[in-house]
Amino acid sequence: MEIKLKDFIEKEKIVAFVNVPTSFSNLKSNKKIAYVLANAYRQNIGVKKYLEKKFVSFSQEKFQKACQMVLLNPDILKSNLLHLSFTEVKKLRFVEALLYNSETILFENFEQGFFARNRSYYQKLFLKLTQYGKCICVFSNDISFLMGMTKQFYLYTKQNYLLIHDFYDNRIYDYVEMPPIISYIKYLHSKNIQVQPYLEMKELLKGIYRNVTSGADL
């Protein structure tokens, strides 16, 4: 099913999509929209030379600020595009999006390959960017990553799409893996143990503690 991004873009919003088969690998970034993908660079060229060719008025100062924002070591300028790691490729494409100052930034499976601390940082960064008028489009099948940024997302099925407002909606998990916290709380509910539908582990632990101290069985 073809997706028309222009129908979904909203300034100052995070717009999330799940189970979308569309690929963006053939599209090029520009000032309107930038694509932050995991596709490896194919050019046998130094990073600095690549950026100088892409951005006529390339500024190392702006580059370093962008690197600091996306947690990329600015020394990457000395590297060859072909030698970049999986996560370096995504970070560098993120830097490009910031150098373009694109109105919309599209992230495809960006969270893959990052540990929890960095994932949490990027969630906060995406939210921060919306405060500067950006539309952040997040394409991911990792529901846990989305839970930290938005309260709704578009779930694509074979022939249509649904706007999902509840991360506990069982229809989601006909298509993607269920996050551990949701799986555990659903298990508790199946045992008639009443726990609120938490989305954060620290809130779940607080809830369990409250139940234990009040004498409830878990």
mmCIF file of C-alpha atoms in Angstrom:
data_model
loop_
_atom_site.group_PDB
_atom_site.id
_atom_site.type_symbol
_atom_site.label_atom_id
_atom_site.label_comp_id
_atom_site.label_asym_id
_atom_site.label_seq_id
_atom_site.Cartn_x
_atom_site.Cartn_y
_atom_site.Cartn_z
ATOM 1 C CA MET A 1 0.000 0.000 0.000
ATOM 2 C CA GLU A 2 1.487 3.307 -1.103
ATOM 3 C CA ILE A 3 1.896 5.998 1.520
ATOM 4 C CA LYS A 4 1.568 9.693 0.654
ATOM 5 C CA LEU A 5 3.636 11.466 3.271
ATOM 6 C CA LYS A 6 2.234 14.891 2.472
ATOM 7 C CA ASP A 7 -1.121 13.720 3.853
ATOM 8 C CA PHE A 8 0.421 13.085 7.275
ATOM 9 C CA ILE A 9 3.016 15.814 7.795
ATOM 10 C CA GLU A 10 2.203 18.189 10.646
ATOM 11 C CA LYS A 11 4.488 20.908 11.940
ATOM 12 C CA GLU A 12 5.602 20.615 15.549
ATOM 13 C CA LYS A 13 4.440 16.998 15.714
ATOM 14 C CA ILE A 14 5.885 13.525 15.945
ATOM 15 C CA VAL A 15 4.011 11.373 13.453
ATOM 16 C CA ALA A 16 4.671 7.656 13.878
ATOM 17 C CA PHE A 17 4.058 4.720 11.531
ATOM 18 C CA VAL A 18 4.165 0.986 12.223
ATOM 19 C CA ASN A 19 4.323 -1.980 9.840
ATOM 20 C CA VAL A 20 4.836 0.109 6.711
ATOM 21 C CA PRO A 21 6.371 -1.880 3.800
ATOM 22 C CA THR A 22 7.377 1.258 1.885
ATOM 23 C CA SER A 23 11.078 1.921 1.327
ATOM 24 C CA PHE A 24 12.556 5.413 1.115
ATOM 25 C CA SER A 25 15.999 4.355 -0.113
ATOM 26 C CA ASN A 26 15.613 5.950 -3.547
ATOM 27 C CA LEU A 27 14.600 9.366 -2.237
ATOM 28 C CA LYS A 28 16.994 12.259 -1.726
ATOM 29 C CA SER A 29 17.044 14.677 1.173
ATOM 30 C CA ASN A 30 16.448 18.385 0.674
ATOM 31 C CA LYS A 31 15.322 21.440 2.603
ATOM 32 C CA LYS A 32 11.715 20.253 2.641
ATOM 33 C CA ILE A 33 12.330 16.729 3.894
ATOM 34 C CA ALA A 34 15.364 14.720 4.966
ATOM 35 C CA TYR A 35 15.544 10.936 5.091
ATOM 36 C CA VAL A 36 17.562 9.408 7.932
ATOM 37 C CA LEU A 37 17.987 5.804 6.828
ATOM 38 C CA ALA A 38 20.280 2.937 7.719
ATOM 39 C CA ASN A 39 21.378 2.337 4.128
ATOM 40 C CA ALA A 40 25.157 2.316 3.874
ATOM 41 C CA TYR A 41 26.864 4.991 1.808
ATOM 42 C CA ARG A 42 28.148 3.639 -1.504
ATOM 43 C CA GLN A 43 30.614 6.373 -2.434
ATOM 44 C CA ASN A 44 34.310 5.653 -1.969
ATOM 45 C CA ILE A 45 35.043 9.148 -0.682
ATOM 46 C CA GLY A 46 36.121 10.892 2.497
ATOM 47 C CA VAL A 47 33.354 12.206 4.751
ATOM 48 C CA LYS A 48 34.678 15.766 4.631
ATOM 49 C CA LYS A 49 34.908 15.801 0.840
ATOM 50 C CA TYR A 50 31.435 14.283 0.564
ATOM 51 C CA LEU A 51 29.900 16.984 2.771
ATOM 52 C CA GLU A 52 31.767 19.783 0.993
ATOM 53 C CA LYS A 53 30.355 18.573 -2.331
ATOM 54 C CA LYS A 54 26.821 18.207 -0.957
ATOM 55 C CA PHE A 55 26.741 21.520 0.941
ATOM 56 C CA VAL A 56 28.285 24.353 -1.070
ATOM 57 C CA SER A 57 28.718 26.548 2.008
ATOM 58 C CA PHE A 58 29.750 23.695 4.310
ATOM 59 C CA SER A 59 30.639 25.033 7.759
ATOM 60 C CA GLN A 60 32.754 22.951 10.133
ATOM 61 C CA GLU A 61 31.350 24.954 13.039
ATOM 62 C CA LYS A 62 27.765 24.019 12.139
ATOM 63 C CA PHE A 63 28.887 20.470 11.483
ATOM 64 C CA GLN A 64 30.464 20.163 14.930
ATOM 65 C CA LYS A 65 27.323 21.541 16.600
ATOM 66 C CA ALA A 66 25.192 19.047 14.691
ATOM 67 C CA CYS A 67 27.560 16.222 15.664
ATOM 68 C CA GLN A 68 27.299 17.205 19.301
ATOM 69 C CA MET A 69 23.514 17.136 19.029
ATOM 70 C CA VAL A 70 23.328 13.655 17.488
ATOM 71 C CA LEU A 71 26.170 12.117 19.568
ATOM 72 C CA LEU A 72 28.533 11.731 16.616
ATOM 73 C CA ASN A 73 32.293 12.182 17.009
ATOM 74 C CA PRO A 74 33.268 15.085 14.692
ATOM 75 C CA ASP A 75 36.513 13.261 13.919
ATOM 76 C CA ILE A 76 34.399 11.244 11.504
ATOM 77 C CA LEU A 77 35.406 13.905 8.946
ATOM 78 C CA LYS A 78 38.689 12.006 8.616
ATOM 79 C CA SER A 79 36.907 8.737 7.735
ATOM 80 C CA ASN A 80 35.810 7.227 4.433
ATOM 81 C CA LEU A 81 32.070 6.791 3.869
ATOM 82 C CA LEU A 82 32.603 3.111 3.074
ATOM 83 C CA HIS A 83 34.184 2.471 6.486
ATOM 84 C CA LEU A 84 31.374 3.843 8.645
ATOM 85 C CA SER A 85 29.598 1.570 11.105
ATOM 86 C CA PHE A 86 25.856 0.893 11.077
ATOM 87 C CA THR A 87 25.148 3.512 13.742
ATOM 88 C CA GLU A 88 27.633 6.047 12.332
ATOM 89 C CA VAL A 89 25.783 5.964 9.006
ATOM 90 C CA LYS A 90 22.502 6.867 10.714
ATOM 91 C CA LYS A 91 24.087 9.578 12.841
ATOM 92 C CA LEU A 92 25.776 11.130 9.808
ATOM 93 C CA ARG A 93 22.503 11.126 7.865
ATOM 94 C CA PHE A 94 20.927 12.809 10.893
ATOM 95 C CA VAL A 95 23.675 15.457 10.769
ATOM 96 C CA GLU A 96 22.918 16.008 7.078
ATOM 97 C CA ALA A 97 19.245 16.578 7.928
ATOM 98 C CA LEU A 98 20.264 19.244 10.449
ATOM 99 C CA LEU A 99 22.624 20.903 7.948
ATOM 100 C CA TYR A 100 19.784 21.020 5.411
ATOM 101 C CA ASN A 101 17.604 22.472 8.185
ATOM 102 C CA SER A 102 14.803 20.369 6.700
ATOM 103 C CA GLU A 103 11.233 21.156 7.681
ATOM 104 C CA THR A 104 10.469 17.432 8.038
ATOM 105 C CA ILE A 105 12.891 14.737 9.152
ATOM 106 C CA LEU A 106 11.953 11.124 8.457
ATOM 107 C CA PHE A 107 13.585 8.401 10.559
ATOM 108 C CA GLU A 108 13.378 4.783 9.433
ATOM 109 C CA ASN A 109 14.208 2.189 12.127
ATOM 110 C CA PHE A 110 16.608 4.724 13.582
ATOM 111 C CA GLU A 111 16.616 3.173 17.071
ATOM 112 C CA GLN A 112 18.081 -0.137 15.899
ATOM 113 C CA GLY A 113 21.652 -0.691 17.092
ATOM 114 C CA PHE A 114 21.515 1.799 19.970
ATOM 115 C CA PHE A 115 21.550 0.937 23.672
ATOM 116 C CA ALA A 116 18.816 2.091 26.063
ATOM 117 C CA ARG A 117 20.617 5.257 27.184
ATOM 118 C CA ASN A 118 21.055 6.535 23.626
ATOM 119 C CA ARG A 119 17.547 5.511 22.627
ATOM 120 C CA SER A 120 16.190 7.579 25.496
ATOM 121 C CA TYR A 121 18.364 10.527 24.445
ATOM 122 C CA TYR A 122 17.078 10.414 20.866
ATOM 123 C CA GLN A 123 13.469 10.216 22.029
ATOM 124 C CA LYS A 124 13.990 13.464 23.940
ATOM 125 C CA LEU A 125 15.845 15.007 20.993
ATOM 126 C CA PHE A 126 13.024 14.208 18.554
ATOM 127 C CA LEU A 127 10.561 15.871 20.920
ATOM 128 C CA LYS A 128 12.872 18.859 21.272
ATOM 129 C CA LEU A 129 13.067 19.295 17.498
ATOM 130 C CA THR A 130 9.278 19.578 17.264
ATOM 131 C CA GLN A 131 9.526 22.638 19.523
ATOM 132 C CA TYR A 132 11.483 24.299 16.708
ATOM 133 C CA GLY A 133 8.692 23.734 14.190
ATOM 134 C CA LYS A 134 9.950 20.433 12.776
ATOM 135 C CA CYS A 135 7.735 17.537 11.819
ATOM 136 C CA ILE A 136 9.394 14.282 12.885
ATOM 137 C CA CYS A 137 8.172 11.201 11.031
ATOM 138 C CA VAL A 138 9.178 7.978 12.761
ATOM 139 C CA PHE A 139 8.848 4.664 10.943
ATOM 140 C CA SER A 140 9.492 1.808 13.354
ATOM 141 C CA ASN A 141 8.148 -1.569 14.424
ATOM 142 C CA ASP A 142 9.620 -1.086 17.889
ATOM 143 C CA ILE A 143 6.609 -0.063 19.972
ATOM 144 C CA SER A 144 8.802 0.530 23.028
ATOM 145 C CA PHE A 145 10.646 3.280 21.160
ATOM 146 C CA LEU A 146 7.419 4.998 20.160
ATOM 147 C CA MET A 147 5.960 4.879 23.667
ATOM 148 C CA GLY A 148 8.488 7.431 24.857
ATOM 149 C CA MET A 149 7.478 10.022 22.245
ATOM 150 C CA THR A 150 3.863 9.818 21.159
ATOM 151 C CA LYS A 151 0.427 8.714 22.309
ATOM 152 C CA GLN A 152 -0.733 7.544 18.901
ATOM 153 C CA PHE A 153 0.532 6.090 15.631
ATOM 154 C CA TYR A 154 -0.623 4.811 12.276
ATOM 155 C CA LEU A 155 -0.703 1.021 12.015
ATOM 156 C CA TYR A 156 -0.632 -0.283 8.465
ATOM 157 C CA THR A 157 -2.436 -3.496 7.632
ATOM 158 C CA LYS A 158 -2.478 -5.276 4.284
ATOM 159 C CA GLN A 159 -5.096 -3.030 2.735
ATOM 160 C CA ASN A 160 -5.608 -0.068 5.026
ATOM 161 C CA TYR A 161 -4.274 1.777 8.044
ATOM 162 C CA LEU A 162 -5.609 2.472 11.516
ATOM 163 C CA LEU A 163 -4.892 5.346 13.871
ATOM 164 C CA ILE A 164 -4.025 3.637 17.156
ATOM 165 C CA HIS A 165 -4.475 5.540 20.416
ATOM 166 C CA ASP A 166 -3.843 2.692 22.885
ATOM 167 C CA PHE A 167 -0.567 0.773 23.094
ATOM 168 C CA TYR A 168 -2.530 -2.086 24.709
ATOM 169 C CA ASP A 169 -4.701 -2.505 21.606
ATOM 170 C CA ASN A 170 -4.349 -6.182 20.655
ATOM 171 C CA ARG A 171 -4.600 -5.378 16.938
ATOM 172 C CA ILE A 172 -1.067 -3.976 17.053
ATOM 173 C CA TYR A 173 0.455 -7.295 18.013
ATOM 174 C CA ASP A 174 -0.964 -9.149 15.058
ATOM 175 C CA TYR A 175 1.815 -7.384 13.139
ATOM 176 C CA VAL A 176 4.689 -6.503 15.479
ATOM 177 C CA GLU A 177 6.311 -7.775 18.665
ATOM 178 C CA MET A 178 4.757 -6.833 21.982
ATOM 179 C CA PRO A 179 6.986 -4.816 24.378
ATOM 180 C CA PRO A 180 7.928 -6.718 27.574
ATOM 181 C CA ILE A 181 6.140 -4.271 29.888
ATOM 182 C CA ILE A 182 2.855 -4.645 27.997
ATOM 183 C CA SER A 183 3.239 -8.423 27.822
ATOM 184 C CA TYR A 184 3.815 -8.587 31.595
ATOM 185 C CA ILE A 185 0.845 -6.372 32.484
ATOM 186 C CA LYS A 186 -1.425 -8.346 30.165
ATOM 187 C CA TYR A 187 -0.227 -11.485 31.952
ATOM 188 C CA LEU A 188 -1.102 -9.934 35.336
ATOM 189 C CA HIS A 189 -4.538 -9.003 34.029
ATOM 190 C CA SER A 190 -5.057 -12.585 32.847
ATOM 191 C CA LYS A 191 -4.473 -13.662 36.466
ATOM 192 C CA ASN A 192 -7.068 -11.127 37.667
ATOM 193 C CA ILE A 193 -4.358 -8.944 39.171
ATOM 194 C CA GLN A 194 -5.378 -5.361 38.602
ATOM 195 C CA VAL A 195 -2.463 -3.167 37.555
ATOM 196 C CA GLN A 196 -2.778 0.057 35.607
ATOM 197 C CA PRO A 197 -1.694 -0.028 31.934
ATOM 198 C CA TYR A 198 1.718 1.514 32.550
ATOM 199 C CA LEU A 199 4.079 2.369 29.711
ATOM 200 C CA GLU A 200 7.210 2.996 31.786
ATOM 201 C CA MET A 201 9.022 0.376 33.833
ATOM 202 C CA LYS A 202 9.673 2.738 36.742
ATOM 203 C CA GLU A 203 5.941 3.460 36.995
ATOM 204 C CA LEU A 204 5.177 -0.261 36.907
ATOM 205 C CA LEU A 205 7.635 -0.894 39.740
ATOM 206 C CA LYS A 206 6.018 1.873 41.778
ATOM 207 C CA GLY A 207 2.622 0.295 41.141
ATOM 208 C CA ILE A 208 3.836 -3.137 42.201
ATOM 209 C CA TYR A 209 5.350 -1.633 45.342
ATOM 210 C CA ARG A 210 2.054 0.068 46.187
ATOM 211 C CA ASN A 211 0.184 -3.207 45.695
ATOM 212 C CA VAL A 212 2.618 -5.129 47.863
ATOM 213 C CA THR A 213 2.537 -2.595 50.696
ATOM 214 C CA SER A 214 -1.283 -2.554 50.573
ATOM 215 C CA GLY A 215 -1.389 -6.342 50.841
ATOM 216 C CA ALA A 216 -2.494 -7.126 47.289
ATOM 217 C CA ASP A 217 -1.289 -10.407 45.742
ATOM 218 C CA LEU A 218 1.100 -10.385 42.801
#
